[in-house]
Amino acid sequence: MEENFNPVAQTRANYYTPGSPVQFVCVELLKGDVSGEHAVCLTFKNISRVTLTALEIHFKCKGVDGVILCEDKFEYRDLQVKPGELFGQDDAVFITAKAITSVDVTLCNVYNGKRVVHLDGIKRVRLPAPRRLAPELQKALEARMNRTGLKYQPQVFENGWYCACGAFHPTEEDTVYCSECGCDRILLQNALNTLLQPAAPADEMEMPLNAPAAPAAPAAVEEPTRIVGAAPAAPAAPVEEPTRVVGAPVYEPKADPIQPVSEPTRVLDASARTPLSGAAAADEGTRVIPARRPAPVRQPAPVEEDEEYEDNRDSVAEALIRWVPPITAILCAAIALCGFVYYQFVL
C-alpha cells in the first residue's frame, strides 16, 4: 500500500566538508498521511565539475530526549548527478513513529564512475548561523528581486557565501549564482544596499565637517558594506594656480636707421635705467630693450709670404725627387766599376 508523505519540517545543514565534491544541504522531515510515521530525507548537492554516480554516508537520528533512535550507513547508487544539481531528497534513509529532533550526517565516499574520493578523514567545518532580515526589509527585497523566500541577509565568508534564501555556497563551488533560488550574489547585495541606504539618519548625512565626532557605536559582526549618501559638498576652496611668467611691457625706442629691425635683446641693470624718464621709471621691474649692434671685427688678411714660402719648398722637393735617383744610380755604378778595375789590375 502506497502512502503519501507530506513535509513537516526542514533544517539546513550547519556545517560543510572542505574539499569535498559533494556537500550536505539540508534534512527534511516528512509525515505519512495514513500511518503518521516520520520519514527522514537528506538533500545533497554536487559542487564539482564532474558527474557523480554514487555516495556513501553515515547518519544519526536523535529523539526528543537526546537518545539515538537510529545510527546507520546509507548508499545512494546508480546516480547521474551533474554539476550544480541536488539529489537525495526523494529517498528516505529512516522511518520511525517517534519524533526526531536532530540528524547528524557524515560523508564517507563519493564516486565518479570508477574513481572514488574518501571523505572519512576530512574534518567538518561548522558554519555561522545566517541572519534573519526584518519583515519589512524581507518583503522589499523579495519584491525587488522578484523571488520568494529571501528572508536571510546575504553574507560572504572566507570559506563561502550565504544567499538570501539561506543556501550556503562553499568556495569549492566557485559560483556567484545560487543553485536553489537563482539569485546573483552581486545583484542581491546591491539590491539590499539600495534598500538600506534610505535608513541612514538625515542629520548624520548633513553633519558639518567641523562638528565634534560622536562616540563610535560598537560595530556589528560581519556587517556588509552599505552605500550611504554622501555629505553635502563643502564650498570649494580656490584652486591655487601655478605661478605664471608674464612678460613685462616692452619699451620701444625710436627706430635707429643704422640698426637692423631684428636686433638681439639685453637686460639693463638699475644704473642703466636711471636716465629714463619719470613715466618709464615708475614701472619697476626688468625691462627688455634692443641692444646696440657690436662693431664688426675685421679678419686679418692672408699673408702672401707664407704662400711663396710654401711654393719654394715645393720646388726644392720636386727637384730632389727628380734628380736624386739618377745621381744615386750613377754613383753606385762608378763604385762598382772602380772595384772591378781594382781587383782585376791592381791585385
XYZ file of C-alpha atoms in Angstrom:
347
model
C 0.000 0.000 0.000
C 1.450 3.295 -1.050
C 1.373 6.206 1.354
C 1.845 9.875 0.779
C 4.338 11.745 2.974
C 3.890 15.452 3.444
C 6.723 17.796 4.524
C 6.613 18.757 8.184
C 9.922 20.484 8.875
C 13.129 21.338 7.072
C 16.505 22.328 8.511
C 19.617 23.343 6.644
C 22.998 21.857 7.432
C 25.070 23.943 9.829
C 28.451 22.556 8.695
C 30.219 21.586 5.477
C 33.134 19.356 4.406
C 36.073 21.318 2.899
C 37.450 19.917 -0.337
C 34.559 17.529 -0.896
C 32.931 17.381 -4.364
C 29.525 16.902 -2.668
C 28.001 18.856 0.199
C 25.228 18.071 2.657
C 22.496 20.716 2.119
C 19.526 20.046 4.390
C 17.430 17.462 6.210
C 13.674 17.222 5.691
C 11.120 15.537 7.932
C 8.032 14.049 6.287
C 4.924 12.554 7.857
C 2.713 9.864 6.380
C -0.931 10.771 5.922
C -2.097 7.235 6.871
C 0.394 5.738 9.331
C 1.595 9.021 10.810
C 5.190 7.808 10.753
C 8.071 10.202 10.243
C 10.437 9.771 7.274
C 13.879 11.386 7.179
C 15.124 12.589 3.770
C 18.560 14.131 3.192
C 19.476 16.502 0.365
C 22.967 16.777 -1.153
C 24.464 18.918 -3.920
C 27.157 18.192 -6.470
C 29.581 21.165 -6.360
C 32.251 19.548 -8.541
C 32.759 19.783 -12.308
C 32.117 16.089 -12.965
C 29.074 13.804 -12.847
C 28.671 11.851 -9.606
C 27.476 8.237 -9.757
C 27.311 7.148 -6.079
C 27.548 8.403 -2.499
C 28.010 6.647 0.848
C 27.094 8.396 4.124
C 26.792 7.705 7.836
C 23.901 9.270 9.793
C 22.492 9.511 13.316
C 18.893 10.361 14.236
C 18.153 11.553 17.769
C 14.836 11.849 19.616
C 13.434 14.468 21.945
C 15.390 13.242 24.979
C 18.696 13.075 23.028
C 18.588 9.293 22.687
C 19.905 7.940 19.384
C 16.979 6.410 17.547
C 18.987 5.175 14.585
C 22.660 5.118 13.558
C 23.432 3.512 10.233
C 25.034 3.837 6.785
C 23.174 4.630 3.625
C 24.215 4.322 -0.015
C 22.945 6.316 -2.982
C 23.573 4.181 -6.063
C 23.042 4.466 -9.826
C 23.197 8.250 -9.791
C 23.832 10.606 -12.673
C 24.123 13.887 -10.825
C 25.508 16.693 -12.952
C 27.430 19.681 -11.536
C 25.205 22.009 -9.501
C 22.296 19.544 -9.151
C 20.581 18.443 -5.925
C 19.825 14.800 -5.126
C 18.670 12.506 -2.287
C 15.534 14.438 -1.347
C 13.281 11.616 -2.634
C 14.973 8.778 -0.701
C 14.024 8.162 2.931
C 17.010 6.970 4.982
C 14.964 6.257 8.134
C 11.264 5.892 9.071
C 10.040 5.940 12.679
C 6.923 6.683 14.642
C 8.852 8.709 17.252
C 9.583 12.382 16.989
C 13.037 13.283 15.659
C 14.842 16.413 16.834
C 18.259 16.243 15.127
C 20.105 14.398 12.373
C 23.886 14.167 12.061
C 25.329 13.284 8.634
C 28.930 12.333 7.790
C 30.142 11.938 4.193
C 32.118 8.724 3.647
C 32.839 8.046 -0.048
C 31.769 9.684 -3.291
C 32.136 8.070 -6.718
C 32.661 9.370 -10.235
C 32.444 6.197 -12.297
C 35.311 4.009 -11.055
C 37.035 6.892 -9.343
C 36.379 7.209 -5.608
C 37.124 10.045 -3.172
C 37.399 9.091 0.509
C 35.991 11.769 2.838
C 36.101 9.981 6.189
C 39.269 11.727 7.350
C 38.175 15.274 6.484
C 37.222 17.397 9.461
C 33.901 19.174 9.058
C 33.701 22.946 9.469
C 30.830 24.492 11.407
C 29.002 27.337 9.666
C 27.877 30.578 11.325
C 24.136 30.914 11.641
C 22.525 33.077 8.918
C 20.985 36.381 9.989
C 17.271 36.981 9.608
C 16.060 40.104 7.868
C 13.363 42.360 9.267
C 9.904 41.505 7.851
C 9.619 44.866 6.047
C 13.093 44.525 4.537
C 12.363 40.919 3.536
C 9.235 41.922 1.607
C 11.058 44.809 -0.085
C 13.946 42.545 -1.105
C 11.619 39.856 -2.455
C 9.735 42.461 -4.471
C 12.945 43.933 -5.895
C 14.446 40.536 -6.797
C 11.054 39.113 -7.894
C 11.551 35.969 -5.776
C 10.160 34.496 -2.563
C 11.875 33.041 0.477
C 14.607 35.713 0.699
C 14.489 36.014 4.479
C 18.222 35.997 5.327
C 20.938 38.582 4.989
C 23.477 37.670 2.262
C 26.954 37.275 3.736
C 30.422 36.490 2.364
C 32.941 34.480 4.384
C 36.420 33.164 3.800
C 35.108 29.669 3.058
C 31.986 30.641 1.049
C 28.886 32.833 0.999
C 25.292 32.790 2.213
C 22.431 33.530 -0.158
C 19.316 35.372 1.000
C 17.380 32.108 0.732
C 19.685 30.554 3.357
C 21.710 28.342 0.997
C 25.438 28.198 1.690
C 27.833 28.028 -1.264
C 31.366 26.925 -0.312
C 34.448 28.263 -2.040
C 34.888 24.948 -3.886
C 31.634 25.595 -5.754
C 33.149 28.713 -7.385
C 29.913 30.420 -8.432
C 28.077 33.713 -7.901
C 24.657 32.203 -8.711
C 22.568 30.423 -6.118
C 21.646 26.950 -7.403
C 18.482 26.903 -5.258
C 16.804 30.270 -5.805
C 18.765 31.518 -8.833
C 19.845 34.849 -7.302
C 23.028 36.584 -8.398
C 25.185 37.330 -5.345
C 26.368 40.734 -6.594
C 22.921 41.900 -7.708
C 21.434 40.636 -4.446
C 23.951 42.581 -2.348
C 23.452 45.727 -4.419
C 19.672 45.482 -4.042
C 19.998 45.125 -0.275
C 22.405 48.072 -0.087
C 19.935 50.191 -2.034
C 17.148 49.291 0.383
C 19.326 50.046 3.406
C 20.524 53.395 2.093
C 17.412 55.497 2.947
C 17.573 54.177 6.510
C 20.592 56.397 7.248
C 19.593 59.331 9.537
C 19.406 62.669 7.772
C 21.303 64.537 10.495
C 24.202 62.133 10.091
C 24.265 62.741 6.352
C 24.247 66.531 6.817
C 26.697 66.715 9.715
C 29.124 69.643 9.189
C 32.788 68.887 8.831
C 33.797 70.800 11.961
C 31.221 69.143 14.262
C 32.640 67.070 17.129
C 32.659 63.372 16.380
C 30.112 61.308 18.301
C 31.346 58.250 20.197
C 31.500 55.297 17.843
C 28.867 52.624 18.418
C 30.041 49.006 18.613
C 30.288 47.665 15.055
C 28.060 44.744 14.144
C 29.824 41.485 13.394
C 30.163 40.615 9.688
C 28.131 43.671 8.698
C 28.003 44.075 4.899
C 29.185 47.255 3.280
C 26.424 49.817 2.915
C 26.290 52.653 0.426
C 25.445 55.744 2.479
C 24.530 59.055 0.912
C 27.496 61.383 0.694
C 27.648 64.535 2.846
C 26.922 67.817 1.031
C 29.989 69.104 -0.629
C 31.798 71.904 1.238
C 32.453 75.191 -0.570
C 35.195 74.535 -2.977
C 38.461 76.152 -1.951
C 40.005 78.426 -4.560
C 42.238 76.387 -6.755
C 45.823 77.528 -6.416
C 47.001 78.202 -9.912
C 50.640 77.569 -10.749
C 52.944 80.579 -10.981
C 52.859 82.006 -14.483
C 55.653 84.101 -16.019
C 54.192 87.159 -17.749
C 56.380 89.258 -19.972
C 56.949 92.888 -18.892
C 55.747 95.646 -21.217
C 58.314 96.141 -23.955
C 59.940 99.550 -24.282
C 60.022 100.565 -27.929
C 62.554 103.377 -28.613
C 62.636 105.379 -31.787
C 63.849 103.462 -34.745
C 67.555 103.876 -35.455
C 68.180 103.938 -39.185
C 71.616 102.358 -38.682
C 70.368 99.371 -36.612
C 68.526 96.493 -38.290
C 64.980 95.634 -37.211
C 65.777 92.139 -35.787
C 68.299 93.052 -33.100
C 69.154 90.861 -30.091
C 67.919 91.968 -26.655
C 69.830 92.687 -23.471
C 68.861 93.312 -19.828
C 69.616 96.680 -18.250
C 70.578 96.948 -14.588
C 69.399 99.665 -12.187
C 72.183 102.126 -13.096
C 71.320 101.913 -16.759
C 67.609 102.543 -16.072
C 68.251 105.777 -14.099
C 68.398 108.170 -17.087
C 64.958 107.039 -18.247
C 62.020 109.436 -17.983
C 59.845 109.646 -14.880
C 56.924 107.838 -16.522
C 59.205 104.975 -17.519
C 60.917 104.906 -14.115
C 57.569 104.403 -12.381
C 57.263 100.966 -13.950
C 59.694 98.933 -11.895
C 60.947 95.537 -12.942
C 63.172 94.130 -15.595
C 62.881 95.897 -18.958
C 63.901 94.391 -22.237
C 65.110 96.775 -24.986
C 67.024 96.204 -28.205
C 70.789 96.083 -27.735
C 73.212 98.045 -29.855
C 74.932 96.180 -32.647
C 78.581 95.408 -31.764
C 81.233 96.769 -34.107
C 82.295 94.262 -36.743
C 85.673 92.644 -36.199
C 87.864 92.551 -39.267
C 89.585 89.344 -40.154
C 93.353 89.576 -40.773
C 94.346 89.470 -44.406
C 96.076 86.324 -45.560
C 99.892 86.521 -45.621
C 101.220 86.070 -49.143
C 104.768 85.324 -47.937
C 103.624 82.096 -46.441
C 102.274 81.056 -49.782
C 105.571 81.913 -51.514
C 107.466 80.033 -48.815
C 105.320 77.043 -49.346
C 105.843 77.328 -53.143
C 109.677 77.462 -52.731
C 109.631 74.349 -50.608
C 107.547 72.565 -53.171
C 110.026 73.377 -55.994
C 113.023 72.079 -53.991
C 111.185 68.882 -53.180
C 110.289 68.350 -56.805
C 113.994 68.836 -57.832
C 115.188 66.348 -55.225
C 112.614 63.795 -56.283
C 113.639 64.234 -59.913
C 117.496 64.165 -59.639
C 118.371 62.084 -56.562
C 117.515 58.688 -58.081
C 119.645 59.020 -61.272
C 122.599 60.507 -59.382
C 122.424 57.676 -56.873
C 122.405 55.137 -59.712
C 125.432 56.723 -61.370
C 127.418 56.764 -58.118
C 126.642 53.135 -57.441
C 127.749 52.172 -60.965
C 131.005 54.120 -60.593
C 131.795 52.474 -57.261
C 131.151 49.068 -58.760
C 133.379 49.832 -61.767
C 136.211 51.044 -59.562
C 136.033 47.933 -57.503
C 136.136 45.722 -60.590
C 139.214 47.532 -62.026
C 140.979 47.380 -58.683
C 140.541 43.637 -58.310
C 141.486 42.903 -61.937
C 144.578 45.057 -62.495
C 145.927 46.023 -59.119
C 145.656 42.756 -57.313
